[in-house]
Amino acid sequence: GAAVACLDVNAEAVEQTAEALATLGGRTVAFHCDVTDEHQVRQVVDAVADQLGRPSVLCNVAGVGGFYHTVDMPVSKWQQMLAVNLTGPFLLARATLPYLLHPAGGTIVNVASTAAFQPIPGQAGYAAAKAFVRSYTHALRAEVRPFGLAVTALCPGPVATEFGQVAGLDDGDALGQIPKFLWVSAADVARSAVEGLDQGRAVVIPGLANRVGAVASSLAPASIVSQVVARGHPALRRHGR
């Protein structure tokens, strides 16, 4: 029964998402929005408030990645990755917070990744960007906690979406290199996010195996983790590094 606003830079895709959500009940409205455009983000957030009422939950889901050795990484791809993964959550949070703070109350979910817990050769920029999201979430959480707002970093591991294909990794690469027990369904990720919010957790990692892996990666020396990942990463193998 919730009213949901869907934002996406892909106008056709966001309409399809809104239509699918509408079948579950409640009101759903689609908005074309480039999360890296400050003016556009402000306009869309204000339009959401006008059409659906005061926003109470913000989910920063937009993200892009790339599978490259640093030598092969196009500057344009690097800049896009940082703009979407870093600037996007900041712009949406800043535009939405006035509604969440007056009157106070609401929730922000920033989607990071288990990549936030370790360096990943072949995805150096992506892992660093997700580490930023995780750190930024902790800081933002402290800033708004006095006003009764909750902020959570959702850090899923591998999920069966189009992310890998869009980033340039085919299904064979992904399925062949990542153990099956690490994969989590999109439904389970969403369920874990809701449960984590109910429990007031700052970081939510769906799947026991991914939680164990994230903790282990955080505790192990970065040099060792990097070497292990580099040996089998398909991006480095594909580019002959």
One Martini backbone bead per residue (centre of mass of N, CA, C, O) as a GRO file, in nm:
protein
  241
    1GLY     BB    1   0.047   0.066   0.002
    2ALA     BB    2   0.270   0.222  -0.105
    3ALA     BB    3   0.437   0.503  -0.219
    4VAL     BB    4   0.623   0.498  -0.535
    5ALA     BB    5   0.937   0.614  -0.656
    6CYS     BB    6   1.089   0.593  -0.978
    7LEU     BB    7   1.436   0.607  -1.071
    8ASP     BB    8   1.581   0.673  -1.406
    9VAL     BB    9   1.777   0.707  -1.695
   10ASN     BB   10   1.579   0.487  -1.803
   11ALA     BB   11   1.270   0.540  -1.919
   12GLU     BB   12   1.167   0.257  -1.997
   13ALA     BB   13   1.254   0.097  -1.742
   14VAL     BB   14   1.097   0.267  -1.527
   15GLU     BB   15   0.817   0.199  -1.634
   16GLN     BB   16   0.835  -0.106  -1.589
   17THR     BB   17   0.884  -0.096  -1.286
   18ALA     BB   18   0.625   0.054  -1.208
   19GLU     BB   19   0.429  -0.155  -1.324
   20ALA     BB   20   0.520  -0.394  -1.148
   21LEU     BB   21   0.461  -0.257  -0.869
   22ALA     BB   22   0.154  -0.197  -0.912
   23THR     BB   23   0.063  -0.504  -0.877
   24LEU     BB   24   0.110  -0.484  -0.546
   25GLY     BB   25   0.021  -0.207  -0.489
   26GLY     BB   26  -0.039   0.100  -0.489
   27ARG     BB   27   0.158   0.380  -0.572
   28THR     BB   28   0.320   0.449  -0.896
   29VAL     BB   29   0.604   0.648  -1.009
   30ALA     BB   30   0.775   0.771  -1.290
   31PHE     BB   31   1.124   0.890  -1.326
   32HIS     BB   32   1.336   1.079  -1.501
   33CYS     BB   33   1.689   1.031  -1.388
   34ASP     BB   34   1.997   1.189  -1.320
   35VAL     BB   35   2.198   1.140  -1.039
   36THR     BB   36   2.437   1.353  -1.148
   37ASP     BB   37   2.210   1.583  -1.154
   38GLU     BB   38   2.134   1.829  -0.951
   39HIS     BB   39   1.884   1.968  -1.077
   40GLN     BB   40   1.723   1.710  -1.142
   41VAL     BB   41   1.705   1.596  -0.857
   42ARG     BB   42   1.550   1.829  -0.727
   43GLN     BB   43   1.304   1.823  -0.913
   44VAL     BB   44   1.217   1.528  -0.858
   45VAL     BB   45   1.183   1.539  -0.550
   46ASP     BB   46   0.967   1.761  -0.559
   47ALA     BB   47   0.769   1.598  -0.737
   48VAL     BB   48   0.725   1.370  -0.541
   49ALA     BB   49   0.604   1.542  -0.313
   50ASP     BB   50   0.364   1.654  -0.481
   51GLN     BB   51   0.241   1.361  -0.572
   52LEU     BB   52   0.303   1.171  -0.286
   53GLY     BB   53   0.452   1.323  -0.079
   54ARG     BB   54   0.635   1.283   0.182
   55PRO     BB   55   0.928   1.158   0.214
   56SER     BB   56   1.054   0.852   0.407
   57VAL     BB   57   1.218   0.698   0.173
   58LEU     BB   58   1.559   0.620   0.069
   59CYS     BB   59   1.692   0.454  -0.229
   60ASN     BB   60   2.027   0.393  -0.320
   61VAL     BB   61   2.084   0.201  -0.622
   62ALA     BB   62   2.257   0.326  -0.810
   63GLY     BB   63   2.495   0.154  -1.040
   64VAL     BB   64   2.837   0.115  -1.155
   65GLY     BB   65   3.074  -0.073  -1.354
   66GLY     BB   66   3.411  -0.226  -1.401
   67PHE     BB   67   3.635  -0.445  -1.605
   68TYR     BB   68   3.964  -0.340  -1.527
   69HIS     BB   69   4.254  -0.247  -1.600
   70THR     BB   70   4.401   0.048  -1.550
   71VAL     BB   71   4.525   0.074  -1.838
   72ASP     BB   72   4.219   0.016  -1.976
   73MET     BB   73   4.075   0.256  -1.844
   74PRO     BB   74   3.844   0.468  -1.914
   75VAL     BB   75   3.786   0.784  -1.819
   76SER     BB   76   3.479   0.794  -1.870
   77LYS     BB   77   3.416   0.547  -1.692
   78TRP     BB   78   3.532   0.649  -1.430
   79GLN     BB   79   3.355   0.904  -1.406
   80GLN     BB   80   3.084   0.759  -1.407
   81MET     BB   81   3.129   0.582  -1.157
   82LEU     BB   82   3.168   0.814  -0.955
   83ALA     BB   83   2.906   0.971  -1.008
   84VAL     BB   84   2.701   0.744  -0.942
   85ASN     BB   85   2.831   0.611  -0.669
   86LEU     BB   86   2.884   0.899  -0.518
   87THR     BB   87   2.711   1.151  -0.607
   88GLY     BB   88   2.427   1.037  -0.612
   89PRO     BB   89   2.372   0.982  -0.306
   90PHE     BB   90   2.428   1.271  -0.219
   91LEU     BB   91   2.212   1.424  -0.386
   92LEU     BB   92   1.965   1.266  -0.279
   93ALA     BB   93   2.006   1.323   0.018
   94ARG     BB   94   2.008   1.633   0.008
   95ALA     BB   95   1.717   1.658  -0.128
   96THR     BB   96   1.559   1.478   0.100
   97LEU     BB   97   1.621   1.577   0.395
   98PRO     BB   98   1.417   1.812   0.433
   99TYR     BB   99   1.177   1.604   0.451
  100LEU     BB  100   1.296   1.424   0.690
  101LEU     BB  101   1.342   1.672   0.905
  102HIS     BB  102   1.051   1.816   0.805
  103PRO     BB  103   0.964   1.620   0.970
  104ALA     BB  104   1.102   1.399   1.167
  105GLY     BB  105   1.166   1.111   0.974
  106GLY     BB  106   1.336   0.819   0.851
  107THR     BB  107   1.499   0.663   0.551
  108ILE     BB  108   1.829   0.539   0.446
  109VAL     BB  109   1.947   0.354   0.155
  110ASN     BB  110   2.269   0.231   0.076
  111VAL     BB  111   2.414   0.079  -0.196
  112ALA     BB  112   2.663  -0.136  -0.192
  113SER     BB  113   2.911  -0.386  -0.102
  114THR     BB  114   3.138  -0.637  -0.053
  115ALA     BB  115   3.358  -0.458  -0.197
  116ALA     BB  116   3.394  -0.259   0.059
  117PHE     BB  117   3.603  -0.483   0.216
  118GLN     BB  118   3.792  -0.482  -0.054
  119PRO     BB  119   4.029  -0.520  -0.271
  120ILE     BB  120   3.992  -0.515  -0.651
  121PRO     BB  121   4.142  -0.640  -0.894
  122GLY     BB  122   3.969  -0.514  -1.188
  123GLN     BB  123   3.788  -0.325  -0.952
  124ALA     BB  124   3.906  -0.070  -0.815
  125GLY     BB  125   3.691   0.159  -0.840
  126TYR     BB  126   3.443   0.008  -0.735
  127ALA     BB  127   3.547  -0.069  -0.453
  128ALA     BB  128   3.609   0.221  -0.366
  129ALA     BB  129   3.321   0.330  -0.399
  130LYS     BB  130   3.188   0.134  -0.190
  131ALA     BB  131   3.359   0.226   0.046
  132PHE     BB  132   3.244   0.506   0.045
  133VAL     BB  133   2.949   0.437   0.098
  134ARG     BB  134   2.999   0.310   0.371
  135SER     BB  135   3.133   0.555   0.507
  136TYR     BB  136   2.912   0.765   0.445
  137THR     BB  137   2.688   0.622   0.602
  138HIS     BB  138   2.810   0.648   0.883
  139ALA     BB  139   2.822   0.958   0.884
  140LEU     BB  140   2.524   1.019   0.822
  141ARG     BB  141   2.407   0.868   1.062
  142ALA     BB  142   2.532   1.062   1.275
  143GLU     BB  143   2.402   1.329   1.172
  144VAL     BB  144   2.076   1.216   1.191
  145ARG     BB  145   2.012   1.072   1.461
  146PRO     BB  146   1.901   1.318   1.638
  147PHE     BB  147   1.632   1.312   1.427
  148GLY     BB  148   1.539   0.998   1.378
  149LEU     BB  149   1.726   0.875   1.165
  150ALA     BB  150   1.790   0.617   0.923
  151VAL     BB  151   2.105   0.452   0.824
  152THR     BB  152   2.191   0.221   0.552
  153ALA     BB  153   2.411  -0.038   0.443
  154LEU     BB  154   2.388  -0.226   0.152
  155CYS     BB  155   2.583  -0.550   0.113
  156PRO     BB  156   2.597  -0.721  -0.149
  157GLY     BB  157   2.662  -0.966  -0.338
  158PRO     BB  158   2.586  -1.177  -0.559
  159VAL     BB  159   2.350  -1.092  -0.824
  160ALA     BB  160   2.086  -1.165  -1.048
  161THR     BB  161   2.170  -0.941  -1.288
  162GLU     BB  162   2.276  -0.686  -1.531
  163PHE     BB  163   2.545  -0.575  -1.424
  164GLY     BB  164   2.769  -0.749  -1.560
  165GLN     BB  165   2.696  -0.694  -1.856
  166VAL     BB  166   2.721  -0.383  -1.844
  167ALA     BB  167   3.031  -0.408  -1.736
  168GLY     BB  168   3.156  -0.663  -1.929
  169LEU     BB  169   3.037  -0.939  -1.810
  170ASP     BB  170   2.985  -1.254  -1.854
  171ASP     BB  171   2.824  -1.530  -1.740
  172GLY     BB  172   3.069  -1.718  -1.745
  173ASP     BB  173   3.251  -1.553  -1.566
  174ALA     BB  174   3.069  -1.527  -1.317
  175LEU     BB  175   2.987  -1.829  -1.271
  176GLY     BB  176   3.285  -1.948  -1.274
  177GLN     BB  177   3.414  -1.760  -1.025
  178ILE     BB  178   3.151  -1.783  -0.849
  179PRO     BB  179   3.024  -1.923  -0.598
  180LYS     BB  180   2.709  -2.036  -0.538
  181PHE     BB  181   2.690  -1.963  -0.219
  182LEU     BB  182   2.704  -1.637  -0.281
  183TRP     BB  183   2.437  -1.626  -0.400
  184VAL     BB  184   2.167  -1.381  -0.421
  185SER     BB  185   1.861  -1.282  -0.423
  186ALA     BB  186   1.674  -1.007  -0.461
  187ALA     BB  187   1.463  -1.082  -0.246
  188ASP     BB  188   1.670  -1.134  -0.016
  189VAL     BB  189   1.788  -0.854  -0.013
  190ALA     BB  190   1.529  -0.702   0.059
  191ARG     BB  191   1.469  -0.858   0.320
  192SER     BB  192   1.732  -0.782   0.467
  193ALA     BB  193   1.686  -0.479   0.468
  194VAL     BB  194   1.430  -0.473   0.640
  195GLU     BB  195   1.545  -0.625   0.884
  196GLY     BB  196   1.780  -0.425   0.938
  197LEU     BB  197   1.603  -0.179   0.992
  198ASP     BB  198   1.442  -0.297   1.230
  199GLN     BB  199   1.734  -0.336   1.390
  200GLY     BB  200   1.930  -0.082   1.335
  201ARG     BB  201   2.140  -0.124   1.111
  202ALA     BB  202   2.422  -0.004   0.941
  203VAL     BB  203   2.486  -0.302   0.827
  204VAL     BB  204   2.400  -0.510   0.538
  205ILE     BB  205   2.452  -0.871   0.477
  206PRO     BB  206   2.359  -1.089   0.259
  207GLY     BB  207   2.438  -1.374   0.372
  208LEU     BB  208   2.649  -1.570   0.541
  209ALA     BB  209   2.894  -1.597   0.349
  210ASN     BB  210   2.926  -1.287   0.304
  211ARG     BB  211   2.973  -1.210   0.598
  212VAL     BB  212   3.226  -1.377   0.641
  213GLY     BB  213   3.390  -1.257   0.405
  214ALA     BB  214   3.391  -0.962   0.500
  215VAL     BB  215   3.535  -1.007   0.767
  216ALA     BB  216   3.787  -1.147   0.658
  217SER     BB  217   3.875  -0.916   0.466
  218SER     BB  218   3.909  -0.702   0.695
  219LEU     BB  219   4.134  -0.872   0.862
  220ALA     BB  220   4.300  -0.912   0.632
  221PRO     BB  221   4.550  -0.848   0.444
  222ALA     BB  222   4.544  -0.665   0.159
  223SER     BB  223   4.774  -0.811   0.003
  224ILE     BB  224   4.643  -1.093   0.011
  225VAL     BB  225   4.366  -1.035  -0.108
  226SER     BB  226   4.467  -0.919  -0.379
  227GLN     BB  227   4.617  -1.174  -0.479
  228VAL     BB  228   4.378  -1.369  -0.481
  229VAL     BB  229   4.196  -1.208  -0.674
  230ALA     BB  230   4.396  -1.170  -0.918
  231ARG     BB  231   4.426  -1.470  -1.009
  232GLY     BB  232   4.087  -1.493  -1.095
  233HIS     BB  233   4.025  -1.245  -1.250
  234PRO     BB  234   3.867  -1.193  -1.552
  235ALA     BB  235   3.978  -0.911  -1.630
  236LEU     BB  236   4.282  -0.990  -1.622
  237ARG     BB  237   4.266  -1.233  -1.813
  238ARG     BB  238   4.131  -1.091  -2.057
  239HIS     BB  239   4.380  -0.860  -2.064
  240GLY     BB  240   4.660  -1.009  -2.011
  241ARG     BB  241   4.773  -0.973  -1.686
   0.00000   0.00000   0.00000
